[in-house]
Coordinates of C-alpha atoms in Angstrom, one line a residue:
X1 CA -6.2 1.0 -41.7
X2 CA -5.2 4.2 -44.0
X3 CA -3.2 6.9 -42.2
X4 CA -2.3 10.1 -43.8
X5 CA 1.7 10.5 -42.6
X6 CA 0.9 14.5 -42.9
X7 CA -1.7 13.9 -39.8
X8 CA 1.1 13.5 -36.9
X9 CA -1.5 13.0 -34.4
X10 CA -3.1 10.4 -36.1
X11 CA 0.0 8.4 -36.7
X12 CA 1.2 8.9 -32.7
X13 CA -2.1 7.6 -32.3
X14 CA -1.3 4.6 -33.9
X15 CA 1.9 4.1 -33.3
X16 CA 0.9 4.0 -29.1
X17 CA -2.7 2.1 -29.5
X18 CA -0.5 -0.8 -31.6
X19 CA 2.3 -0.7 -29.5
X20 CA 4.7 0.3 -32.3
X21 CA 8.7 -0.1 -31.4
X22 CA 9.9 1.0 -34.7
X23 CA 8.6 3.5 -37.0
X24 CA 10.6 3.4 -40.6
X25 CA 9.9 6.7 -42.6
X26 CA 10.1 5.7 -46.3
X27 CA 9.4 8.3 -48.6
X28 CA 10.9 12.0 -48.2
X29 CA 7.9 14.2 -47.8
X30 CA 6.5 12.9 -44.4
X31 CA 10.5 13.6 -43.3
X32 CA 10.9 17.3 -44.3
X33 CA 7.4 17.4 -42.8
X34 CA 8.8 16.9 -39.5
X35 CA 7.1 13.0 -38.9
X36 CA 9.9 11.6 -37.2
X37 CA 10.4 14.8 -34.6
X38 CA 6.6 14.2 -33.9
X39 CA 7.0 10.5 -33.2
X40 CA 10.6 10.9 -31.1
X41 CA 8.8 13.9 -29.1
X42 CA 6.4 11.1 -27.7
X43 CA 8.9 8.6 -26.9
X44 CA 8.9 6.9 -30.6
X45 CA 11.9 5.0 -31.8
X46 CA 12.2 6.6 -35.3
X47 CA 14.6 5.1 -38.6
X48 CA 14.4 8.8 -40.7
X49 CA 16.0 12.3 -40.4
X50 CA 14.8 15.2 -38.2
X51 CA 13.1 17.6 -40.1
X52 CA 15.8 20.0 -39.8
X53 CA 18.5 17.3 -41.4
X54 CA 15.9 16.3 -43.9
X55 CA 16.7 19.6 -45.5
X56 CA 19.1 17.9 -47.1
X57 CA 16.8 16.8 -50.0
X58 CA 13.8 18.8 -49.0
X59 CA 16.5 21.8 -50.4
X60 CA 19.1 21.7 -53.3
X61 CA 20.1 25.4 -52.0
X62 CA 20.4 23.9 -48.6
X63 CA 22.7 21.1 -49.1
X64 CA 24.6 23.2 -51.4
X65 CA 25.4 25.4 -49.4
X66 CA 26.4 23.0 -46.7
X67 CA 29.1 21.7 -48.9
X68 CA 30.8 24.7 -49.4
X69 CA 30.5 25.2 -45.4
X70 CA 31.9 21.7 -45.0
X71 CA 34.4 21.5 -47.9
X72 CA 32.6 18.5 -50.1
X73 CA 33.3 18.2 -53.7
X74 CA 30.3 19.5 -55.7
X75 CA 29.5 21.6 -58.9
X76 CA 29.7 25.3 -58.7
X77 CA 26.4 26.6 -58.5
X78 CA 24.0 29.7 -57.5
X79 CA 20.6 30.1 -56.1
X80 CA 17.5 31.8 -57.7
X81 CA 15.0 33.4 -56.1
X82 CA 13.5 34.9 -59.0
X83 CA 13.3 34.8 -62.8
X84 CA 15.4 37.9 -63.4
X85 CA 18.4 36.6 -60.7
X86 CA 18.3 33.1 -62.5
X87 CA 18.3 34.6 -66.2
X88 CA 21.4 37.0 -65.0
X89 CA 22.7 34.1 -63.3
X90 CA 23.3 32.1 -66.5
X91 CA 26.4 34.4 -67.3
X92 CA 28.2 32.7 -65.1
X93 CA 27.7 29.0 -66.8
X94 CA 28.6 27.7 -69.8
X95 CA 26.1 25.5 -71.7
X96 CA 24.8 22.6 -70.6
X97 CA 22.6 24.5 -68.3
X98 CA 21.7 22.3 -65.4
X99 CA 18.8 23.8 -63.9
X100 CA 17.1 22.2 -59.8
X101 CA 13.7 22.9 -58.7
X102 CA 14.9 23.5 -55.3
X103 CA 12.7 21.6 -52.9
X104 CA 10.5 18.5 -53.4
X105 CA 9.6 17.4 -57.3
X106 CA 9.5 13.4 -57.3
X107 CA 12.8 13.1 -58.8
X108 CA 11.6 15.2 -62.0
X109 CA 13.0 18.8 -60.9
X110 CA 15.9 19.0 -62.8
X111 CA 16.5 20.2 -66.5
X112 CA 20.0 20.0 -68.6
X113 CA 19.3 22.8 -71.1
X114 CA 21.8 22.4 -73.8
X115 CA 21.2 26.2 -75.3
X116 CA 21.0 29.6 -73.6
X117 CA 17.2 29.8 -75.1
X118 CA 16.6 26.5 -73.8
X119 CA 17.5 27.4 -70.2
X120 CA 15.8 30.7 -70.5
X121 CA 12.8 29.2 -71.7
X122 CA 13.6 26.7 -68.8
X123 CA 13.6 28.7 -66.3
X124 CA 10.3 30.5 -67.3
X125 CA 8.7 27.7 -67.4
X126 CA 9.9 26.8 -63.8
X127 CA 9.3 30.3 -62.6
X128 CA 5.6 30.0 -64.2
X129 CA 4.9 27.2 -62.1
X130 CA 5.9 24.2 -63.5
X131 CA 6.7 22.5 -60.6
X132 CA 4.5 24.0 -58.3
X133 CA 6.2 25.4 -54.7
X134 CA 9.3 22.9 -55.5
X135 CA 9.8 25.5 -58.1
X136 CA 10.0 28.7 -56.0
X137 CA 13.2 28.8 -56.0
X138 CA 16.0 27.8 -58.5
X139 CA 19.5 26.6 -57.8
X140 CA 21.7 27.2 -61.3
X141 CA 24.6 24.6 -61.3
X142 CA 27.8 23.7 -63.5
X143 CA 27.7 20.8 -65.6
X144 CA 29.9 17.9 -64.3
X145 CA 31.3 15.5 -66.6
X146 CA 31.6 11.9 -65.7
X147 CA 29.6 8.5 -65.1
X148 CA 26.8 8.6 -62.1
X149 CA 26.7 6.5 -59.3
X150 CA 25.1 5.9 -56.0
X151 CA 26.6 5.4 -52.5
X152 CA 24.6 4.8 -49.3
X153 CA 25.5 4.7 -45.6
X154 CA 23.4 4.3 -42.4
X155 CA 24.5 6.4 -39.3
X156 CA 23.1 7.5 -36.2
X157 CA 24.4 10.9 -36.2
X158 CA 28.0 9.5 -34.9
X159 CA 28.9 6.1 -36.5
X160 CA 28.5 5.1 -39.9
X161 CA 28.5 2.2 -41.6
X162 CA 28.6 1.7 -45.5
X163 CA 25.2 0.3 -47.1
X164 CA 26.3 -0.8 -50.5
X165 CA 26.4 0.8 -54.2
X166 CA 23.9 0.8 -57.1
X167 CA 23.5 2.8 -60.6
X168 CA 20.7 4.1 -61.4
X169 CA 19.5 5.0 -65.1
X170 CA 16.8 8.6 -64.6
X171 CA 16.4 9.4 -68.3
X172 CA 13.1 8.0 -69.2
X173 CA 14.6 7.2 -73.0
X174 CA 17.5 4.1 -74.2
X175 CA 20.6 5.5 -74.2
X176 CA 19.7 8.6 -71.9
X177 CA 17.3 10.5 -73.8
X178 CA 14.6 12.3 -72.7
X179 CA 13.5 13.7 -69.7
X180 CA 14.4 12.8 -66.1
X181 CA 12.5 10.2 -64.2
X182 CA 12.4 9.1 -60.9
X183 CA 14.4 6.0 -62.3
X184 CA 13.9 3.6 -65.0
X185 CA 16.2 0.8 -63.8
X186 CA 19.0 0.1 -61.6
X187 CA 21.7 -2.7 -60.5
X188 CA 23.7 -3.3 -57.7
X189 CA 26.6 -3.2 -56.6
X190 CA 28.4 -0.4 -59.5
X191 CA 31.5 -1.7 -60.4
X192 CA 32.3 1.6 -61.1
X193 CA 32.6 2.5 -57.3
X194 CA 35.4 0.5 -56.5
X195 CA 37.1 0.0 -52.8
X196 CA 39.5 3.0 -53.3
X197 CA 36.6 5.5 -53.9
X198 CA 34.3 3.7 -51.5
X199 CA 36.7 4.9 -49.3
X200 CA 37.4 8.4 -51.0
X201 CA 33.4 9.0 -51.1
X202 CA 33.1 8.1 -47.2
X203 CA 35.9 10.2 -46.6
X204 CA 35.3 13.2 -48.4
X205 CA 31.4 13.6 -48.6
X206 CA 29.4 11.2 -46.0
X207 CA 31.8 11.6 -43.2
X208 CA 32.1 15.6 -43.7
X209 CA 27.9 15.6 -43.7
X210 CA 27.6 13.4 -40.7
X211 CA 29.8 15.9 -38.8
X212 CA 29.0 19.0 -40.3
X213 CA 24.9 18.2 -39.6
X214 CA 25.9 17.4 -36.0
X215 CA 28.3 20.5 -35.5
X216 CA 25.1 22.7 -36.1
X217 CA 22.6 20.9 -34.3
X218 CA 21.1 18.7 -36.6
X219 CA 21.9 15.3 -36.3
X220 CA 21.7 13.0 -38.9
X221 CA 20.1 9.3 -38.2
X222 CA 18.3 7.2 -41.1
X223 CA 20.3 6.5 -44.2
X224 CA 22.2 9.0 -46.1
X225 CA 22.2 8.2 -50.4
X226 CA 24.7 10.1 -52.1
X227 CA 24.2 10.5 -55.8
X228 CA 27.5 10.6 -57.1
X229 CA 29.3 12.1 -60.4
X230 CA 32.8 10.4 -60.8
X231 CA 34.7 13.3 -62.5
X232 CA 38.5 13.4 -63.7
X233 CA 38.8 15.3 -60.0
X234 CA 37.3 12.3 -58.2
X235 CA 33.8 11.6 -56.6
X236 CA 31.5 14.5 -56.6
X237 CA 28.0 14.8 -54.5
X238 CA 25.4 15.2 -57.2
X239 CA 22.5 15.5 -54.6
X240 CA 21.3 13.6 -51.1
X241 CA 18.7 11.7 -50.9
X242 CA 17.2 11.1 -47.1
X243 CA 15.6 7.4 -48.1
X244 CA 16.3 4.3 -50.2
X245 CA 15.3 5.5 -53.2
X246 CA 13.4 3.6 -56.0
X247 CA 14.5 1.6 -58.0
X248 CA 17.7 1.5 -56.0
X249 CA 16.1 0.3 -52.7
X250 CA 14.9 -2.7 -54.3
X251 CA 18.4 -4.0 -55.3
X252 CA 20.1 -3.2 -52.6
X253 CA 17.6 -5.1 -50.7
X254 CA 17.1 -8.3 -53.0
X255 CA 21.3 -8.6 -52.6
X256 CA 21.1 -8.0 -48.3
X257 CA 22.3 -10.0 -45.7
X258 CA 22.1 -8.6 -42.7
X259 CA 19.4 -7.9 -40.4
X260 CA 18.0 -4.5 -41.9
X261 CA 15.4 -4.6 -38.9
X262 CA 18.4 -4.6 -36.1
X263 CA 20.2 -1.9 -38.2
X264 CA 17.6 0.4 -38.5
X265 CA 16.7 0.1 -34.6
X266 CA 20.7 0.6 -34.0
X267 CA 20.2 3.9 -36.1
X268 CA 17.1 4.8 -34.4
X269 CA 19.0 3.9 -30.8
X270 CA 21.9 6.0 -31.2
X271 CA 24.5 2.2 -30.9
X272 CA 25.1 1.7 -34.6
X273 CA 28.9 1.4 -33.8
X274 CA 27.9 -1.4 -32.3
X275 CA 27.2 -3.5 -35.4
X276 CA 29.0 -5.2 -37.8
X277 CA 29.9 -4.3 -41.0
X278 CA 26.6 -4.7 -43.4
X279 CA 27.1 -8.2 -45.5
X280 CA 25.9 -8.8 -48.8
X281 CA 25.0 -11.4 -51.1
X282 CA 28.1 -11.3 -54.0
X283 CA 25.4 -11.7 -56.4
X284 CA 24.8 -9.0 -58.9
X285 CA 20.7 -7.6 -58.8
X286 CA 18.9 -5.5 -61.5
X287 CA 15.7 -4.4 -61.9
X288 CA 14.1 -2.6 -65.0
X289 CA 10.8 -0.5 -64.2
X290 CA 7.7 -0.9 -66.4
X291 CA 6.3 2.4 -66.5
X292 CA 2.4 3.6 -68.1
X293 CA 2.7 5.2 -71.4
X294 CA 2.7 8.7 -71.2
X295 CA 5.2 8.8 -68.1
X296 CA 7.0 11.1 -66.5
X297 CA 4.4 13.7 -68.1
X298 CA 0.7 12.5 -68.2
X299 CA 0.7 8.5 -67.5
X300 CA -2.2 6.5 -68.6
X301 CA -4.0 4.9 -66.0
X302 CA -6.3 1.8 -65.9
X303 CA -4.4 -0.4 -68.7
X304 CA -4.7 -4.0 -68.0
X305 CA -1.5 -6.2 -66.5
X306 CA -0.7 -10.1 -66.7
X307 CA 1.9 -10.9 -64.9
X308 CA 1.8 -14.4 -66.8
X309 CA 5.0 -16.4 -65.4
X310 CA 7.4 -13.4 -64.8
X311 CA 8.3 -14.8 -61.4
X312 CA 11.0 -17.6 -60.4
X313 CA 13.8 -18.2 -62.3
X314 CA 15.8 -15.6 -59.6
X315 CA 13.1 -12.8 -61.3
X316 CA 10.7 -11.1 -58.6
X317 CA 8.2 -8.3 -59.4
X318 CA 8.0 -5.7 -57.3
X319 CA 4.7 -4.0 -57.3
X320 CA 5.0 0.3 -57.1
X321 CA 1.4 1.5 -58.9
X322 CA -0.5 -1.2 -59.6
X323 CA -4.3 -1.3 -58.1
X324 CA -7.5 -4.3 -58.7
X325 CA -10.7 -3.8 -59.9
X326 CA -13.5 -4.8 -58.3
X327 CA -13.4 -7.9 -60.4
X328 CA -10.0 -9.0 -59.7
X329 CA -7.9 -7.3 -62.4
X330 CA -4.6 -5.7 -62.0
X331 CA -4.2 -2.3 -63.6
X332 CA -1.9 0.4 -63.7
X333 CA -2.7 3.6 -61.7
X334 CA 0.7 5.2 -61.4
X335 CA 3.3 6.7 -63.5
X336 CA 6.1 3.7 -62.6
X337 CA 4.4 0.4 -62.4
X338 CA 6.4 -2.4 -62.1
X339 CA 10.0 -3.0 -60.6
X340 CA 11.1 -6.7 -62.3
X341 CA 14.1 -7.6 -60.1
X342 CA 16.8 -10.4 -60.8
X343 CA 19.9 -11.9 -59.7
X344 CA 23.3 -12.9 -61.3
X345 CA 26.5 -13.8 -61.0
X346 CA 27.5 -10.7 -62.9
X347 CA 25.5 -7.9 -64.4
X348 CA 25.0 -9.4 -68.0
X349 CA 23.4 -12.6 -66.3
X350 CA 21.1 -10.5 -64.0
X351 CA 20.2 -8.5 -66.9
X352 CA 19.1 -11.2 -69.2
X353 CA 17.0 -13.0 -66.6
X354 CA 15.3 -9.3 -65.9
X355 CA 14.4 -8.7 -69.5
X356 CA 13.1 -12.5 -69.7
X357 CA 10.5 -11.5 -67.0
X358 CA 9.5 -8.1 -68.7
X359 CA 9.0 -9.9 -71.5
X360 CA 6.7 -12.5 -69.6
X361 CA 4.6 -9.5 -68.6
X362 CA 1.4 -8.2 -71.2
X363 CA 0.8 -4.8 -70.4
X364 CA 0.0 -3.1 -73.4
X365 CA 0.1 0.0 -72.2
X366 CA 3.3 0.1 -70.4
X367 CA 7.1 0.7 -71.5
X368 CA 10.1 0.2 -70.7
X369 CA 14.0 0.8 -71.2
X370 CA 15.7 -2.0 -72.9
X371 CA 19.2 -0.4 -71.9
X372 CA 19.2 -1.2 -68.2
X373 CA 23.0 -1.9 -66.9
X374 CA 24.0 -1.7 -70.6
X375 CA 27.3 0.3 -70.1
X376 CA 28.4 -2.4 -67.4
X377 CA 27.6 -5.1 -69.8
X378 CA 29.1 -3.8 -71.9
X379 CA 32.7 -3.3 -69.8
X380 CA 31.9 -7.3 -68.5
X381 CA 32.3 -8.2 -72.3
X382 CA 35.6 -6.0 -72.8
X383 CA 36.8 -7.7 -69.6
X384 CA 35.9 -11.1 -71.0
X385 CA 37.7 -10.9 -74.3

């Protein structure tokens, strides 16, 4: 049966005729739509935000600033409401330019402009309507220096428990050209993110959140995904995400342990401090996304896929926009269309057995980054020698 998550009745209709216990809100626009407050109001064990607390990725502006309210490391920034205020706004940057649609843009609403005519012309376009309501308003931020990484954590609103590390790659081209994606490839866990700054980045940025969110009324209960820059000055908050994310959720996952089922009813129950810590495989998971020529602007739909023997070996292939014909055959119709996930004892081995599935796969119009976990590779190798 199809629902559409925007029809709130619809799904509470559902959710009671099936006898649902557990309603898990994946993707962030049926959250800052206000799902979750619709299913709790009738009784509805939810794992997802409030609408109110999904603001903090339905809103750059908003979560910005909240962490100057709550004290959390983050760029400088300012918010736009208009063309003129964002062009006068750039005097107070130096170049790069990094320019945020400020609400909802599938992970494609930010621009580095390396020039002041490039961020002008940026911001025009954005103010034109490049991405549509997203777009209405601008938040103008400094450029942070440093290596990316993501942290996640589950809480209830009161407890928190740590949910493992990843690194994603959001440049569509090798060597992080091009423009932004919603990610081209990830692994997990990031090295990078050792247990001192685990502990810095709960610390300083989840922990403030979780209480800051709950001071004002807006309690925070799902998972909370931190994208992270790790500066000379220590972790920085990049940006929240209210879900898994993709490709990150599917490493994290292929690596887990524990019972993500009981967690996410713990979250939705208010008792997660009543869990144990969340255990995971030591093993080392990467996945590379095959995405349709043409992606992140116009992606070609309808080109044929063969899977051919991509799976076993520790390879699975995680289906994202893929659809049959009539006749059986599996084509693309989305921008990201394959996630090819392995396992290793270390990134280099998870890598290769990746890339030995992608190249299992005949899609002739697809692409993909051959660079996926490269930088960790490469420090495995120093390590090694």
């Amino acid at each position: 049966m199809a629902l559409d998550a925007a029809d709130h009745a619809a799904v509470i209709g559902f959710c009671d005729k099936e006898r649902i216990g557990l309603v898990v809100i994946g993707p962030e626009a049926p959250l800052v739509d206000g799902l979750a407050d619709s299913l709790r109001a009738q009784g509805v064990s939810v794992f997802g935000p409030s609408k109110a607390a999904a603001q903090l990725e339905g809103s750059k502006g908003f979560t910005k600033d909240l962490c100057e309210r709550a004290g959390i490391p983050t760029a400088g920034y300012v918010r736009t409401a208009s063309l003129d205020s964002a062009l006068a706004a750039l005097d107070r940057f130096q170049p790069p330019y990094v320019l945020k649609a400020d609400g909802l843009a599938a992970g494609k609403g930010v621009v580095i402009a390396g020039t002041r005519a490039e961020a002008e012309a940026a911001l025009a376009d954005m103010y034109d309507g490049r991405f549509g309501a997203a777009g209405a308003e601008v938040v103008i931020e400094e450029f942070m220096e440093g290596e990316e990484a993501s942290f996640f954590a589950l809480t209830d609103g009161a407890s928190i428990l740590s949910f493992g590390s990843a690194q994603d790659h959001k440049r569509v081209g090798e060597g992080d050209t091009g423009p932004n994606t919603g990610g081209m490839g990830a692994y997990s866990p990031a090295a990078i993110l050792g247990p001192l700054m685990r502990g810095e980045v709960l610390e300083r940025i989840i922990a403030p959140t979780v209480r800051i969110l709950a001071d004002e009324g807006m309690p925070y209960s799902g998972v909370l995904f931190a994208g992270l820059m790790l500066t000379r000055e220590g972790p920085k908050l990049i940006e929240y995400n209210c879900r898994f994310g993709d490709p990150e959720c599917q490493v994290l996952m292929t690596r887990l342990e524990s019972d993500l089922g009981e967690l996410m009813l713990a979250c939705a129950e208010n008792r997660l401090g009543t869990c144990e810590p969340v255990r995971f495989k030591k093993a080392t998971a990467l996945t590379v996304v095959v995405a349709a020529k043409g992606y992140p602007n116009a992606p070609e739909k309808g080109g044929a896929i063969d899977l051919g023997k991509s799976e076993g070996e520790g390879a699975k292939v995680f289906h994202a926009g893929t659809s049959l014909t009539p006749d059986g055959i599996l084509v693309a119709n989305g921008g990201r269309v394959l996630n090819v996930t392995a396992t290793g004892a270390s990134v280099t081995e998870a890598q290769a057995k990746a890339y030995q599935a992608v190249d299992a796969i005949r899609f002739p119009s697809g692409f993909f980054r051959r660079d996926i976990g490269q930088k960790e590779v490469d420090r495995e190798k120093r390590k090694a020698v």
